CSV table of C-alpha atoms in Angstrom, one decimal:
chain,number,residue,atom,x,y,z
A,1,UNK,CA,15.8,-0.1,-18.4
A,2,UNK,CA,16.9,3.3,-17.4
A,3,UNK,CA,13.7,4.0,-15.5
A,4,UNK,CA,14.4,1.4,-12.8
A,5,UNK,CA,18.0,2.6,-12.2
A,6,UNK,CA,16.9,5.7,-10.4
A,7,UNK,CA,16.5,5.3,-6.6
A,8,UNK,CA,13.0,4.7,-5.3
A,9,UNK,CA,11.3,4.1,-8.7
A,10,UNK,CA,10.1,0.6,-7.7
A,11,UNK,CA,8.6,2.0,-4.5
A,12,UNK,CA,6.9,4.7,-6.5
A,13,UNK,CA,5.4,2.2,-8.9
A,14,UNK,CA,4.1,0.0,-6.0
A,15,UNK,CA,2.5,3.1,-4.4
A,16,UNK,CA,0.8,4.0,-7.7
A,17,UNK,CA,-0.5,0.4,-8.1
A,18,UNK,CA,-1.8,0.4,-4.5
A,19,UNK,CA,-3.5,3.7,-5.1
A,20,UNK,CA,-5.5,2.1,-7.9
A,21,UNK,CA,-6.2,-1.2,-6.2
A,22,UNK,CA,-7.5,0.3,-3.0
A,23,UNK,CA,-10.6,2.1,-4.4
A,24,UNK,CA,-11.4,-1.0,-6.5
A,25,UNK,CA,-11.3,-3.3,-3.5
A,26,UNK,CA,-13.4,-0.9,-1.4
A,27,UNK,CA,-16.0,-0.7,-4.2
A,28,UNK,CA,-16.0,-4.4,-4.5
A,29,UNK,CA,-16.6,-4.9,-0.8
A,30,UNK,CA,-19.3,-2.2,-0.8
A,31,UNK,CA,-21.3,-3.9,-3.6
A,32,UNK,CA,-21.0,-7.3,-1.8
A,33,UNK,CA,-22.5,-5.8,1.4
A,34,UNK,CA,-25.3,-4.2,-0.7
A,35,UNK,CA,-26.0,-7.5,-2.3
A,36,UNK,CA,-26.2,-9.2,1.1
A,37,UNK,CA,-28.6,-6.6,2.3
A,38,UNK,CA,-30.8,-6.8,-0.7
A,39,UNK,CA,-31.0,-10.6,-0.6
A,40,UNK,CA,-29.3,-11.2,-3.9
A,41,UNK,CA,-26.5,-13.0,-2.0
A,42,UNK,CA,-27.4,-15.5,0.7
A,43,UNK,CA,-24.8,-16.6,3.3
A,44,UNK,CA,-25.8,-19.5,5.5
A,45,UNK,CA,-23.2,-19.3,8.3
A,46,UNK,CA,-23.4,-15.5,8.8
A,47,UNK,CA,-22.9,-14.8,12.5
A,48,UNK,CA,-24.9,-11.6,12.4
A,49,UNK,CA,-28.0,-10.3,10.6
A,50,UNK,CA,-27.8,-8.7,7.2
A,51,UNK,CA,-29.5,-5.6,8.5
A,52,UNK,CA,-26.5,-5.0,10.9
A,53,UNK,CA,-24.2,-4.5,7.9
A,54,UNK,CA,-23.7,-1.0,6.7
A,55,UNK,CA,-22.3,-0.3,3.2
A,56,UNK,CA,-20.0,2.4,4.4
A,57,UNK,CA,-18.2,-0.2,6.6
A,58,UNK,CA,-16.4,-1.2,3.4
A,59,UNK,CA,-14.3,1.9,3.7
A,60,UNK,CA,-12.6,0.2,6.7
A,61,UNK,CA,-11.0,-2.1,4.2
A,62,UNK,CA,-9.0,0.8,3.0
A,63,UNK,CA,-7.1,1.2,6.3
A,64,UNK,CA,-4.4,-1.5,5.6
A,65,UNK,CA,-3.8,0.1,2.2
A,66,UNK,CA,-3.4,3.5,3.7
A,67,UNK,CA,-1.0,2.2,6.3
A,68,UNK,CA,1.1,0.5,3.5
A,69,UNK,CA,1.0,3.7,1.4
A,70,UNK,CA,2.3,5.8,4.4
A,71,UNK,CA,5.1,3.3,5.1
A,72,UNK,CA,6.1,3.1,1.4
A,73,UNK,CA,5.9,6.9,1.1
A,74,UNK,CA,8.3,7.3,4.1
A,75,UNK,CA,10.6,4.7,2.6
A,76,UNK,CA,10.5,6.5,-0.7
A,77,UNK,CA,11.4,9.8,1.0
A,78,UNK,CA,14.3,8.2,2.9
A,79,UNK,CA,15.5,6.5,-0.3
A,80,UNK,CA,15.4,9.6,-2.6
A,81,UNK,CA,16.5,12.4,-0.2
A,82,UNK,CA,20.2,11.5,-0.4
A,83,UNK,CA,20.4,11.5,-4.2
């Protein structure tokens, strides 16, 4: 496998996978919040009212993915700048 022998290729592949997974997870959380607000999904032990949820709060779930992408990007830069 010649593609894995170049430095930083695995980091680059992980970054690409995370760039695809992050929007999917945000969309999934957003639809869950919309289902809770509409009443399609009932949660018995919810500590706050369904009207307090906002669908755009699902974008906060992207913050860990963004942090990981920045860290992996900097590691990729450090790994490939010498070669």
